[in-house]
Amino acid sequence: MPIYEFRCLDCSQFFEVLVLGTEDQSISCPHCSQTHFERVLSTTSHQVRSSGAGAAPTVQNRTCSSGTCSTITLPGPD
């Protein structure tokens, strides 16, 4: 079951929604309860390296509807 990230067009807050099945879900912003939002396309990138090689991953923390969310950036080519 995928988790989608959205940005509210009224209050500009980011929030996540766990999609349960294929039926339509009623989605609204947990901050302002509005239904005007856009889906944020998240990108991922990773590179598998042998142990002990390369730089350490970096972690960026931000606030989301479920509390604190983290984004982990793995080292590798851009």
Short mmCIF file of C-alpha atoms in Angstrom, two decimals:
data_model
loop_
_atom_site.label_atom_id
_atom_site.label_comp_id
_atom_site.label_asym_id
_atom_site.label_seq_id
_atom_site.Cartn_x
_atom_site.Cartn_y
_atom_site.Cartn_z
CA MET A 1 0.00 0.00 0.00
CA PRO A 2 1.67 3.22 -1.12
CA ILE A 3 2.02 6.39 0.91
CA TYR A 4 1.47 9.55 -1.14
CA GLU A 5 2.65 13.01 -0.15
CA PHE A 6 0.55 16.10 -0.84
CA ARG A 7 0.86 19.88 -0.43
CA CYS A 8 -2.24 21.83 0.57
CA LEU A 9 -2.91 24.72 -1.83
CA ASP A 10 -4.68 26.72 0.90
CA CYS A 11 -2.20 26.53 3.83
CA SER A 12 0.92 25.17 1.99
CA GLN A 13 1.40 22.39 4.56
CA PHE A 14 2.70 18.98 3.47
CA PHE A 15 0.88 15.81 4.53
CA GLU A 16 0.95 12.11 3.74
CA VAL A 17 -1.87 9.67 2.96
CA LEU A 18 -1.71 5.87 3.11
CA VAL A 19 -3.76 4.58 0.17
CA LEU A 20 -5.86 1.59 1.18
CA GLY A 21 -6.96 -0.34 -1.91
CA THR A 22 -8.39 1.07 -5.13
CA GLU A 23 -11.57 2.69 -3.78
CA ASP A 24 -11.80 6.48 -3.68
CA GLN A 25 -10.80 7.97 -0.36
CA SER A 26 -11.97 11.27 1.02
CA ILE A 27 -8.74 13.23 1.45
CA SER A 28 -8.49 16.57 3.22
CA CYS A 29 -5.67 18.58 4.73
CA PRO A 30 -5.17 17.61 8.41
CA HIS A 31 -4.10 21.21 9.19
CA CYS A 32 -6.94 23.26 7.66
CA SER A 33 -9.45 20.56 6.53
CA GLN A 34 -9.53 21.88 2.96
CA THR A 35 -9.63 19.59 -0.08
CA HIS A 36 -7.49 21.72 -2.43
CA PHE A 37 -4.12 20.00 -2.70
CA GLU A 38 -1.54 18.73 -5.16
CA ARG A 39 0.41 15.51 -5.10
CA VAL A 40 4.13 15.94 -4.53
CA LEU A 41 6.28 13.64 -6.61
CA SER A 42 9.07 12.39 -4.40
CA THR A 43 12.28 11.15 -5.96
CA THR A 44 14.50 8.44 -4.62
CA SER A 45 18.04 7.54 -5.43
CA HIS A 46 20.39 4.99 -3.97
CA GLN A 47 23.65 3.31 -4.72
CA VAL A 48 24.84 0.05 -3.19
CA ARG A 49 28.48 0.12 -2.11
CA SER A 50 30.72 -2.37 -0.44
CA SER A 51 30.99 -2.03 3.35
CA GLY A 52 33.29 0.70 4.63
CA ALA A 53 33.42 2.62 1.35
CA GLY A 54 32.09 6.11 0.73
CA ALA A 55 30.45 8.84 2.76
CA ALA A 56 27.73 8.41 5.35
CA PRO A 57 24.05 9.09 4.54
CA THR A 58 22.56 12.43 5.61
CA VAL A 59 19.21 12.78 7.38
CA GLN A 60 16.81 15.73 7.00
CA ASN A 61 13.95 15.97 9.53
CA ARG A 62 10.71 17.85 8.91
CA THR A 63 7.23 18.05 10.42
CA CYS A 64 4.41 16.07 8.82
CA SER A 65 0.89 15.00 9.79
CA SER A 66 2.13 11.94 11.69
CA GLY A 67 4.74 13.90 13.70
CA THR A 68 8.32 14.10 12.51
CA CYS A 69 9.28 12.63 9.13
CA SER A 70 12.82 12.01 7.95
CA THR A 71 14.35 12.06 4.49
CA ILE A 72 17.54 10.03 4.12
CA THR A 73 19.96 10.98 1.35
CA LEU A 74 22.35 8.19 0.45
CA PRO A 75 25.76 9.04 -0.98
CA GLY A 76 26.29 8.52 -4.67
CA PRO A 77 26.30 10.33 -8.01
CA ASP A 78 23.79 13.14 -8.44
#
